[in-house]
Coordinates of C-alpha atoms in Angstrom, one line a residue:
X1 CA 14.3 8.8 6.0
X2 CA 16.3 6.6 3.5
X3 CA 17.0 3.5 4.9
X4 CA 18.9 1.0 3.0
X5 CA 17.8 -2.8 1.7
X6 CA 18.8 -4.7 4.6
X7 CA 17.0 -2.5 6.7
X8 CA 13.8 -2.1 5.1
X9 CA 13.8 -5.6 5.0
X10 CA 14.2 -6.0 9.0
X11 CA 11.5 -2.8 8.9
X12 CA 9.2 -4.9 6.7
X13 CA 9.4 -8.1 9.6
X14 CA 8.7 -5.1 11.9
X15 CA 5.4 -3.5 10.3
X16 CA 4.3 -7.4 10.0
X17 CA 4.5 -8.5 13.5
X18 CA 2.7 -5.0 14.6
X19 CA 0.1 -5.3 12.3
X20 CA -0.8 -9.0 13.3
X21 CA -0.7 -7.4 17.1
X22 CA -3.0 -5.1 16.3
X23 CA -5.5 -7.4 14.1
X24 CA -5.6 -9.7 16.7
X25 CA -6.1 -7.6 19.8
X26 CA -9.0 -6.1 17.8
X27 CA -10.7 -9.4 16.1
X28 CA -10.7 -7.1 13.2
X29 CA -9.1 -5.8 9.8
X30 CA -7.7 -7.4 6.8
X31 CA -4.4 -9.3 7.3
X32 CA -3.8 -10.9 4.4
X33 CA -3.6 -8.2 2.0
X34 CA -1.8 -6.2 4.6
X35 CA 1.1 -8.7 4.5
X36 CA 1.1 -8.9 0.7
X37 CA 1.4 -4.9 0.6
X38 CA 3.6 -4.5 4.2
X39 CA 7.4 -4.9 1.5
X40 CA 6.0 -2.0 -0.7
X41 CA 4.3 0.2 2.2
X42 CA 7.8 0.0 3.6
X43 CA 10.0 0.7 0.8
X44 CA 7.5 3.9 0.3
X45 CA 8.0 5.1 3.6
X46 CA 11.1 4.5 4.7
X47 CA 12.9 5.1 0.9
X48 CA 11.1 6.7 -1.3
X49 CA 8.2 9.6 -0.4
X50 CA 9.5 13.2 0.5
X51 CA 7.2 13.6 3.6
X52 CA 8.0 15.1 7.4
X53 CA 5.6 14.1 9.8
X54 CA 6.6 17.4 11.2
X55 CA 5.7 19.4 8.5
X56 CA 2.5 17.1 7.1
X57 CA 0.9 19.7 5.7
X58 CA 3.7 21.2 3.8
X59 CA 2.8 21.7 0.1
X60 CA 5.9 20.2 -1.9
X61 CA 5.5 16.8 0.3
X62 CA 4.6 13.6 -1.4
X63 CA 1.2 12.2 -1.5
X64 CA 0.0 9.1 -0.7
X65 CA -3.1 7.9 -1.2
X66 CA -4.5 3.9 0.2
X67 CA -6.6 3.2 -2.1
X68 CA -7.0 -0.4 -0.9
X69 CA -8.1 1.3 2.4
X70 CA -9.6 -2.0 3.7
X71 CA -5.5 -2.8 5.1
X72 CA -5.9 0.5 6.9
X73 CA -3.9 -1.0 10.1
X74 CA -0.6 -1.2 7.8
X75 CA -0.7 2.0 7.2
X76 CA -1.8 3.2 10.8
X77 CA 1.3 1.6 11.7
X78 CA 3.6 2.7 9.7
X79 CA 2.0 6.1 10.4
X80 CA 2.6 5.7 14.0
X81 CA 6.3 4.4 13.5
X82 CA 7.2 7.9 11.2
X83 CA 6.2 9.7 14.2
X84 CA 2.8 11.1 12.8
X85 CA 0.7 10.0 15.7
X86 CA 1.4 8.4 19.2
X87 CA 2.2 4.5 18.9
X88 CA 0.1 4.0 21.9
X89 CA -2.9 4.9 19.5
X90 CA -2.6 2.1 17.6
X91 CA -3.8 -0.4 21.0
X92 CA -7.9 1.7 20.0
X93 CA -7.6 0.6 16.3
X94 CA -11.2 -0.6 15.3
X95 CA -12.8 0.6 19.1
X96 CA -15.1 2.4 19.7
X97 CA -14.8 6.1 19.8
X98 CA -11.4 5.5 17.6
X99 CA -9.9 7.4 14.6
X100 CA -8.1 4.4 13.9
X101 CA -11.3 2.7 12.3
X102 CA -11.3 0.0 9.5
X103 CA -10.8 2.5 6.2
X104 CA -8.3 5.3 5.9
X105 CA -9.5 8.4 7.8
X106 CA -7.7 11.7 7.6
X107 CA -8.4 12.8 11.1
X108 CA -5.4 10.9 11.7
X109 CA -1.7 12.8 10.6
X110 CA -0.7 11.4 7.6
X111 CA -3.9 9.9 6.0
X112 CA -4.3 12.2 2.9
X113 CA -7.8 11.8 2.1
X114 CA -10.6 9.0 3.7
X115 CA -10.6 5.9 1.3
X116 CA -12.3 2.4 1.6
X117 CA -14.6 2.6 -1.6
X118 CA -12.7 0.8 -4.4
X119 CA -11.9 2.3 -7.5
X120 CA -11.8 6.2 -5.8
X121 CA -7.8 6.7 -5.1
X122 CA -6.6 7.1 -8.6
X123 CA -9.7 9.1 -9.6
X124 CA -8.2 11.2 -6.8
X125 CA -4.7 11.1 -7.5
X126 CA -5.3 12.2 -10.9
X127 CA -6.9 15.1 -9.0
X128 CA -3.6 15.8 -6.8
X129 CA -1.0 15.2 -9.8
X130 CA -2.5 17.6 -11.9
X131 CA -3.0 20.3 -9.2
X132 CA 1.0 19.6 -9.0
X133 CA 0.9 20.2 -12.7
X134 CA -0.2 23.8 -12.8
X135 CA 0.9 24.8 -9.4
X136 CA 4.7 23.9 -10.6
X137 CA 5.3 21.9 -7.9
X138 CA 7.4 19.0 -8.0
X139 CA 6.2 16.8 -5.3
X140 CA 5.1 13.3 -6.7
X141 CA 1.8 11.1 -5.9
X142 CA 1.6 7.7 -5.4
X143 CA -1.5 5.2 -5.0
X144 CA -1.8 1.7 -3.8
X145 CA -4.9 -0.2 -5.2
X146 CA -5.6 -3.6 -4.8
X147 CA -6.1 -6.2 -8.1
X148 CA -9.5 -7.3 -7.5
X149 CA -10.3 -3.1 -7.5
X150 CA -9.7 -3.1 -10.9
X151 CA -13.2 -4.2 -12.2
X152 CA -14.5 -1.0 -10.5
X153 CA -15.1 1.8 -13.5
X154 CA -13.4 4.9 -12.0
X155 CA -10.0 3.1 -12.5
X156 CA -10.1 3.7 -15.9
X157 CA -11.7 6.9 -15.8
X158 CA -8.4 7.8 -14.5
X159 CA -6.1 6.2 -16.3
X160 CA -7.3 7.5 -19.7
X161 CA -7.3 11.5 -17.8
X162 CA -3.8 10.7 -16.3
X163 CA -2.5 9.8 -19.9
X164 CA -4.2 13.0 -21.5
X165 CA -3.0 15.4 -18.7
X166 CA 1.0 13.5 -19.6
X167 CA 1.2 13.1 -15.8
X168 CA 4.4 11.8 -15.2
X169 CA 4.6 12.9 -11.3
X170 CA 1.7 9.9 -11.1
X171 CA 2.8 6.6 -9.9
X172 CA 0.0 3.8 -9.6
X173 CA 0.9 0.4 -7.7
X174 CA -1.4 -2.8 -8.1
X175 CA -0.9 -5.0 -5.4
X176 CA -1.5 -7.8 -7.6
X177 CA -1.8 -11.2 -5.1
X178 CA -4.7 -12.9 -7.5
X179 CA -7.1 -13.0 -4.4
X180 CA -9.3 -11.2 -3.3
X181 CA -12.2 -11.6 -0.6
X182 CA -14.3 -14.7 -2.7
X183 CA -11.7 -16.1 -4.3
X184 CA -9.5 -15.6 -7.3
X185 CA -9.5 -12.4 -9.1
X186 CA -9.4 -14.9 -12.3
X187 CA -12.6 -16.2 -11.1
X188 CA -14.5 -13.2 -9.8
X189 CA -13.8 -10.7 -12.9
X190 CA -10.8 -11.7 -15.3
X191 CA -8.1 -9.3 -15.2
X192 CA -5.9 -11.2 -18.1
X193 CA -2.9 -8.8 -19.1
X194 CA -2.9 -6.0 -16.6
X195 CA 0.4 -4.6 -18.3
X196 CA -1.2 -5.1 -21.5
X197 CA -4.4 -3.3 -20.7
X198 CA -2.2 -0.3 -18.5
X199 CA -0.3 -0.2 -21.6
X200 CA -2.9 0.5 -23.9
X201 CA -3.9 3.3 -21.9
X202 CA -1.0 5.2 -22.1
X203 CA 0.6 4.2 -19.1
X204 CA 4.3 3.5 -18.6
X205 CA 4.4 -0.5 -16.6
X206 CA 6.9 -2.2 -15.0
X207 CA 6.2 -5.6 -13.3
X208 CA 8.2 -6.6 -10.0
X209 CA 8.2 -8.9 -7.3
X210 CA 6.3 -6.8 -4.9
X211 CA 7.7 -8.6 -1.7
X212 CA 11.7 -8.2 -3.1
X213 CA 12.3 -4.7 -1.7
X214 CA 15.6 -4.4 -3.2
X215 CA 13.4 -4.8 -6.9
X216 CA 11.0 -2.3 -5.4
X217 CA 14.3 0.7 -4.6
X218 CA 15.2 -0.1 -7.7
X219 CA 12.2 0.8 -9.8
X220 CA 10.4 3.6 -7.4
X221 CA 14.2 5.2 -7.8
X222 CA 14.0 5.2 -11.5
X223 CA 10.6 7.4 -11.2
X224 CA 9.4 9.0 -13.9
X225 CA 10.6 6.6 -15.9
X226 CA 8.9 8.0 -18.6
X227 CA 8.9 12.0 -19.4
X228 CA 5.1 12.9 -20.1
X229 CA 3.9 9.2 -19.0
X230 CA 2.3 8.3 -15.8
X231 CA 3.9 5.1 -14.2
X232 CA 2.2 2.0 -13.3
X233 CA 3.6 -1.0 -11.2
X234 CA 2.8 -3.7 -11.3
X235 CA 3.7 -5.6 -8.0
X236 CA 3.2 -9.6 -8.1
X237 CA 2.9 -10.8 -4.2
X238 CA 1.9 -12.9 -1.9
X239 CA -1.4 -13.0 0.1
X240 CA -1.1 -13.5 3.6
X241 CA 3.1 -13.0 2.9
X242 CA 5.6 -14.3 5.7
X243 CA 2.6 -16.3 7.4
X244 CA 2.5 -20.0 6.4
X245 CA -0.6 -20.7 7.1
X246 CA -2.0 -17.2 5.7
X247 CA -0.2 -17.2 2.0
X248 CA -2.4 -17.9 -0.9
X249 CA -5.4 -18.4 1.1
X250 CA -8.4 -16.5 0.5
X251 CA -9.8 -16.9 3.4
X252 CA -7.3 -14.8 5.1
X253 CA -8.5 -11.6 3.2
X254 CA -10.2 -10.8 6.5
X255 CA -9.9 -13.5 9.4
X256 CA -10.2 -13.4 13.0
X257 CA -6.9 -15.1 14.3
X258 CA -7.4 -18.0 17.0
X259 CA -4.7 -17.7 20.5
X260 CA -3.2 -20.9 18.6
X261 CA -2.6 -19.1 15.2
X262 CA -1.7 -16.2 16.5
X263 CA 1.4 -17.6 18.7
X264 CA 2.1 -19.9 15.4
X265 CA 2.4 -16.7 13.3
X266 CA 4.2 -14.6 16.3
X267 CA 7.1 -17.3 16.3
X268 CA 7.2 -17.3 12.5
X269 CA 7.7 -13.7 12.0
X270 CA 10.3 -13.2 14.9
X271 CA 12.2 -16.1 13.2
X272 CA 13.6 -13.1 11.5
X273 CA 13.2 -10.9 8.2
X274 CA 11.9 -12.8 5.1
X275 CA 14.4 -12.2 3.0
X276 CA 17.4 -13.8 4.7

């Protein structure tokens, strides 16, 4: 699938409004870093990764690995929408008896590996990237993590192996919206300079805006951008994006949505795509 800007943006209004169905029928999951990560989730999967949800298992597909796994229900969506499980599944995400629980979980088509432990998808991209190394494959891998995850020690575990094994068919994304679930990331554990600190440790880094998804086709196409480098971008967003009440709020990294906020935010996001 390679869908062009306009429509990944009308996609992206799509993901949102049936990831705040499903967060609300279920009083559970965690909207507003689902909405800052919905733009680049949808530019991956409807532009970017070579995958068939036909042939999920084939071994020159893309891989992409969530390591924020806590916005599961994006990516369950999305999922569902490719055609790698039933839609209908998504009305038992977080029930009981369910597949479709909070964190990534790969008895569902598509989900790579189980995640939810912060700081263990690059560790484990590393992993796939160089398999693809040796193997001579050419397929690529790709890994969401969230800002806040990078205090967690195992990042840069990673990021010093990728830059020793030259692992240019690596792409890390930092969905970088400042918050996370007690407050800023400035306040919890300074981050300061992430390019400068990706930088230093051998990485190739780009900063965009990671809810302009005409920025985002334009970098993910220019991957590798580097021979021999692994590539990291940096994606500045939104918290809570295309939901007034939501942006920049902490408090929305997890929130159970009223019957008043959730017909405020329904009308909102079927005003139309966000970046009209």
């Amino acid at each position: 699938m390679n869908l062009g800007v306009k429509d990944l943006e009308v996609k992206a209004t799509e993901v949102r409004r049936g990831v705040l169905d499903m967060v609300y029928r279920s009083k559970a999951g965690h909207i507003g870093g689902s909405m800052s990560s919905i733009d680049i989730l949808t530019t991956l999967y409807y532009n970017i990764l070579n995958i068939d949800s036909k042939k999920f298992s084939d071994l020159g597909r893309d891989r992409f690995i969530l390591s924020k796994g806590h916005i599961a229900e994006a990516l369950y969506y999305i999922l569902a929408d490719r055609g790698f499980f039933d839609k209908e599944k998504l009305k038992t995400y977080s029930k009981y008896g369910s597949t479709l629980i909070g964190h990534p979980n790969n008895k569902n088509n598509g989900v790579e590996v189980n995640t939810g432990s912060l700081g263990h998808g690059l560790p484990i991209a590393v992993g796939m990237a160089l398999a693809g190394k040796r193997d001579n494959k050419d397929y690529r891998v790709y890994t969401l993590m969230g800002d806040g995850e990078q205090a967690e020690g195992s990042i840069w575990e990673g990021a010093m192996a990728a830059h020793n094994y030259k692992l240019d068919n690596l792409i890390g994304i930092i969905d970088r919206n400042r918050l996370q679930i007690s407050g800023t990331t400035e306040e919890v554990m300074a981050l300061g300079s992430l390019k400068d600190k990706w930088t230093s440790f051998g990485w190739e880094v780009v900063e965009v805006d990671g809810n302009n998804i005409e920025e985002l086709v334009k970098i993910f196409s220019k991957i590798p951008i580097k021979k021999d480098k692994p590539t990291m971008i940096i994606a500045n967003t939104v918290k809570g994006k295309g939901i007034s009440f939501m942006e920049n709020k902490a408090k929305w990294h997890h929130g159970v949505l009223t019957e008043e906020e959730y017909k405020k935010a329904t009308k909102e996001l079927e005003g139309g795509h966000l970046n009209e």
